[in-house]
Amino acid sequence: MDNKQITKKFFENLFVDNDKAYAVLAEDVVVNWPGFGMDAIVGKENLRKFLDDSGPEKVLDLKMNNILSEGDTVIADGSIITERAGKRETSHFADVYKVKDGKIVSLNSYMVFDKSNDEK
């Protein structure tokens, strides 16, 4: 698999088949959401725990619009529609992945919440 395929495997399986998604993460993967005021999450088991505890209850739609790869860097953008406590939320993202030796070693996810969320 090339770096784009590795990233797509993670993306397409996250919240659907997490074992497949996490199979392409390095054990010590570093995941960050800049601007959210939280520390980076280090380690795939810590990421799993974080998403299990704080992630969406339901993912209604997850779309990748573009994916570009240069060397060990993969950039993807898209949108996600989730449900939490009965409230539907739409977010848009641009993710920057670093891939080494067939595993994702870091992910910075730049997320913007859709203004329409305030109206719901």
XYZ file of N, CA and C in Angstrom:
360
model
N 0.844 -1.188 0.000
C 0.000 0.000 0.000
C 0.883 1.243 0.000
N 0.495 2.222 -0.797
C 1.216 3.489 -0.745
C 0.621 4.350 0.378
N 1.238 5.501 0.625
C 0.827 6.342 1.754
C -0.620 6.817 1.651
N -1.074 7.119 0.441
C -2.478 7.514 0.263
C -3.416 6.368 0.633
N -3.087 5.168 0.194
C -3.929 4.005 0.492
C -3.960 3.712 1.990
N -2.821 3.878 2.655
C -2.749 3.668 4.106
C -3.668 4.656 4.810
N -3.584 5.917 4.403
C -4.415 6.961 5.004
C -5.892 6.701 4.729
N -6.218 6.312 3.507
C -7.618 6.011 3.168
C -8.140 4.828 3.976
N -7.291 3.836 4.210
C -7.712 2.680 5.006
C -8.087 3.127 6.418
N -7.281 4.008 7.006
C -7.605 4.536 8.334
C -8.922 5.301 8.283
N -8.994 6.236 7.366
C -10.148 7.128 7.261
C -11.444 6.361 7.010
N -11.418 5.457 6.051
C -12.634 4.750 5.646
C -13.129 3.763 6.700
N -12.244 3.329 7.595
C -12.633 2.346 8.606
C -12.877 2.934 9.987
N -12.446 4.177 10.220
C -12.646 4.800 11.520
C -14.140 4.914 11.809
N -14.543 4.467 12.967
C -15.939 4.434 13.426
C -16.774 3.360 12.720
N -16.181 2.617 11.787
C -16.893 1.552 11.075
C -16.323 0.197 11.491
N -15.011 0.048 11.303
C -14.272 -1.151 11.709
C -12.963 -0.660 12.321
N -13.036 -0.270 13.587
C -11.887 0.366 14.229
C -10.642 -0.513 14.243
N -10.786 -1.834 14.309
C -9.606 -2.696 14.286
C -8.833 -2.512 12.983
N -9.546 -2.425 11.860
C -8.883 -2.166 10.572
C -8.262 -0.775 10.552
N -8.975 0.203 11.086
C -8.462 1.576 11.110
C -7.180 1.655 11.929
N -7.197 1.075 13.114
C -6.054 1.176 14.019
C -4.875 0.313 13.573
N -5.110 -0.646 12.690
C -4.032 -1.511 12.198
C -2.972 -0.728 11.428
N -3.335 0.428 10.870
C -2.365 1.213 10.096
C -1.756 2.351 10.916
N -2.016 2.375 12.225
C -1.415 3.384 13.098
C -0.174 2.816 13.772
N 0.859 3.644 13.897
C 2.028 3.266 14.683
C 1.610 3.171 16.147
N 2.268 2.316 16.910
C 1.937 2.169 18.335
C 2.004 3.506 19.060
N 2.988 4.336 18.680
C 3.198 5.626 19.365
C 2.699 6.809 18.530
N 1.657 6.588 17.733
C 1.089 7.655 16.901
C 0.769 8.874 17.764
N 0.964 10.059 17.187
C 0.651 11.319 17.871
C -0.485 11.987 17.101
N -1.592 12.244 17.801
C -2.777 12.839 17.172
C -3.116 14.132 17.895
N -3.367 15.173 17.109
C -3.629 16.488 17.685
C -4.730 17.188 16.899
N -5.516 17.956 17.623
C -6.514 18.841 17.029
C -6.108 20.259 17.402
N -5.229 20.902 16.608
C -4.771 22.256 16.944
C -5.950 23.213 17.130
N -5.831 24.057 18.136
C -6.860 25.051 18.395
C -7.958 24.576 19.329
N -7.950 23.301 19.704
C -8.980 22.783 20.600
C -8.594 22.920 22.070
N -7.359 23.369 22.333
C -6.936 23.576 23.712
C -6.687 22.296 24.481
N -6.298 21.255 23.796
C -6.024 19.985 24.469
C -4.647 19.480 24.075
N -4.087 18.642 24.929
C -2.788 18.051 24.638
C -2.918 17.035 23.511
N -1.805 16.812 22.829
C -1.775 15.769 21.803
C -2.026 14.417 22.472
N -2.629 13.526 21.742
C -2.850 12.159 22.218
C -1.718 11.312 21.661
N -1.023 10.608 22.537
C 0.116 9.792 22.129
C -0.221 8.323 22.361
N -0.123 7.541 21.293
C -0.368 6.103 21.375
C -1.739 5.721 20.850
N -1.765 4.637 20.066
C -3.038 4.272 19.443
C -4.067 3.793 20.453
N -3.652 3.175 21.547
C -4.630 2.758 22.557
C -5.202 3.970 23.285
N -4.387 5.007 23.493
C -4.902 6.240 24.095
C -5.885 6.932 23.151
N -5.604 6.875 21.849
C -6.535 7.441 20.871
C -7.857 6.674 20.893
N -7.759 5.359 20.927
C -8.970 4.530 20.973
C -9.810 4.886 22.203
N -9.156 5.000 23.358
C -9.871 5.346 24.595
C -10.508 6.731 24.486
N -9.745 7.695 23.952
C -10.270 9.054 23.807
C -11.515 9.066 22.918
N -11.438 8.412 21.772
C -12.576 8.417 20.847
C -13.758 7.621 21.405
N -13.468 6.537 22.134
C -14.553 5.778 22.772
C -15.264 6.628 23.824
N -14.479 7.388 24.605
C -15.034 8.189 25.705
C -15.611 9.524 25.242
N -14.944 10.174 24.268
C -15.297 11.554 23.908
C -15.741 11.737 22.468
N -15.634 10.694 21.684
C -16.000 10.804 20.276
C -17.507 10.823 20.093
N -17.934 10.910 18.865
C -19.377 10.963 18.588
C -20.060 9.644 18.938
N -21.330 9.749 19.297
C -22.120 8.538 19.543
C -22.385 7.809 18.233
N -22.587 8.596 17.180
C -22.910 8.039 15.870
C -22.272 8.887 14.785
N -21.716 8.243 13.774
C -21.242 8.947 12.582
C -22.263 8.680 11.485
N -22.908 9.747 11.044
C -23.962 9.622 10.034
C -23.408 9.696 8.621
N -22.324 10.454 8.447
C -21.705 10.591 7.123
C -20.268 11.053 7.305
N -19.372 10.475 6.544
C -17.955 10.833 6.592
C -17.459 10.849 5.158
N -17.023 12.025 4.691
C -16.620 12.187 3.289
C -15.214 12.741 3.192
N -14.424 12.143 2.335
C -13.121 12.687 1.990
C -13.276 13.298 0.602
N -13.000 14.590 0.486
C -13.139 15.270 -0.804
C -11.881 15.165 -1.650
N -10.738 15.385 -1.021
C -9.455 15.383 -1.727
C -8.424 14.675 -0.875
N -7.459 14.050 -1.539
C -6.332 13.452 -0.834
C -5.094 13.645 -1.702
N -4.071 14.227 -1.107
C -2.821 14.519 -1.809
C -1.667 13.923 -1.025
N -0.658 13.457 -1.730
C 0.480 12.832 -1.070
C 1.777 13.351 -1.669
N 2.714 13.657 -0.799
C 4.054 14.087 -1.215
C 5.033 13.529 -0.185
N 5.879 12.599 -0.607
C 6.812 11.984 0.332
C 6.057 11.259 1.432
N 6.409 11.559 2.698
C 5.740 10.890 3.821
C 4.534 11.667 4.349
N 4.131 12.730 3.636
C 3.002 13.563 4.063
C 1.788 13.310 3.176
N 0.640 13.124 3.828
C -0.633 12.972 3.125
C -1.591 14.005 3.709
N -2.273 14.725 2.837
C -3.247 15.728 3.269
C -4.603 15.356 2.676
N -5.608 15.354 3.548
C -6.968 15.033 3.111
C -7.925 16.050 3.705
N -8.956 16.379 2.935
C -9.994 17.262 3.475
C -11.347 16.626 3.232
N -12.313 17.063 4.038
C -13.647 16.515 3.883
C -14.580 17.021 4.952
N -15.622 16.235 5.204
C -16.615 16.626 6.205
C -17.119 15.387 6.933
N -17.660 15.633 8.113
C -18.222 14.564 8.925
C -19.509 15.078 9.568
N -20.524 14.242 9.538
C -21.781 14.550 10.227
C -21.931 13.516 11.335
N -22.059 14.005 12.564
C -22.145 13.127 13.723
C -23.399 13.426 14.531
N -23.649 12.534 15.470
C -24.745 12.757 16.406
C -24.223 12.508 17.814
N -24.543 13.441 18.701
C -24.161 13.321 20.105
C -25.315 13.877 20.933
N -25.789 13.087 21.884
C -26.903 13.485 22.752
C -28.104 13.958 21.926
N -28.350 13.259 20.810
C -29.494 13.588 19.972
C -29.313 14.800 19.083
N -28.144 15.439 19.157
C -27.892 16.635 18.348
C -26.986 16.282 17.172
N -27.407 16.679 15.992
C -26.635 16.455 14.776
C -25.640 17.598 14.603
N -24.374 17.245 14.300
C -23.328 18.255 14.098
C -22.564 17.961 12.816
N -22.307 19.014 12.064
C -21.493 18.914 10.856
C -20.175 19.630 11.104
N -19.081 18.978 10.724
C -17.750 19.569 10.836
C -17.027 19.381 9.514
N -16.105 20.281 9.248
C -15.255 20.203 8.062
C -13.821 20.083 8.558
N -12.996 19.355 7.824
C -11.638 19.119 8.312
C -10.619 19.147 7.178
N -9.393 19.428 7.585
C -8.211 19.211 6.757
C -7.238 18.464 7.658
N -6.871 17.265 7.265
C -5.997 16.413 8.064
C -4.628 16.316 7.413
N -3.596 16.415 8.238
C -2.222 16.253 7.773
C -1.653 15.011 8.456
N -1.370 13.995 7.658
C -0.841 12.727 8.147
C 0.638 12.627 7.801
N 1.399 11.982 8.676
C 2.775 11.580 8.373
C 2.793 10.061 8.416
N 3.358 9.448 7.380
C 3.400 7.993 7.278
C 4.855 7.555 7.159
N 5.231 6.590 7.998
C 6.594 6.030 7.935
C 6.506 4.520 8.057
N 7.217 3.839 7.194
C 7.278 2.371 7.226
C 5.889 1.730 7.241
N 4.972 2.294 6.458
C 3.651 1.705 6.310
C 2.675 1.985 7.433
N 3.044 2.873 8.361
C 2.165 3.199 9.494
C 2.017 4.714 9.619
N 0.845 5.148 10.038
C 0.619 6.566 10.317
C 1.275 6.875 11.654
N 2.214 7.829 11.645
C 2.934 8.174 12.878
C 2.413 9.460 13.503
N 1.738 10.289 12.699
C 1.131 11.491 13.276
C -0.044 11.948 12.426
N -0.945 12.650 13.106
C -2.117 13.230 12.462
C -2.444 14.533 13.162
N -2.468 15.617 12.401
C -2.983 16.899 12.876
C -4.277 17.136 12.123
N -5.370 17.252 12.869
C -6.686 17.435 12.259
C -7.187 18.836 12.565
N -7.311 19.632 11.521
C -7.797 21.007 11.642
C -9.295 20.971 11.354
N -10.092 21.184 12.393
C -11.547 21.050 12.261
C -12.246 22.381 12.449
N -13.307 22.547 11.680
C -14.166 23.727 11.782
C -15.591 23.212 11.919
N -16.296 23.710 12.915
C -17.692 23.324 13.101
C -18.572 24.193 12.215
N -19.479 23.557 11.513
C -20.378 24.260 10.607
C -21.277 25.215 11.384
N -21.435 26.411 10.865
C -22.269 27.425 11.513
C -23.713 26.952 11.673
N -24.157 26.082 10.788
C -25.532 25.580 10.878
C -25.768 24.780 12.159
N -24.694 24.312 12.815
C -24.856 23.578 14.072
C -25.544 24.437 15.125
N -25.295 25.747 15.086
C -25.883 26.663 16.063
C -27.386 26.810 15.883
N -27.855 26.517 14.687
C -29.275 26.697 14.372
C -30.114 25.477 14.732
N -29.463 24.371 15.041
C -30.193 23.110 15.276
C -30.539 22.937 16.734
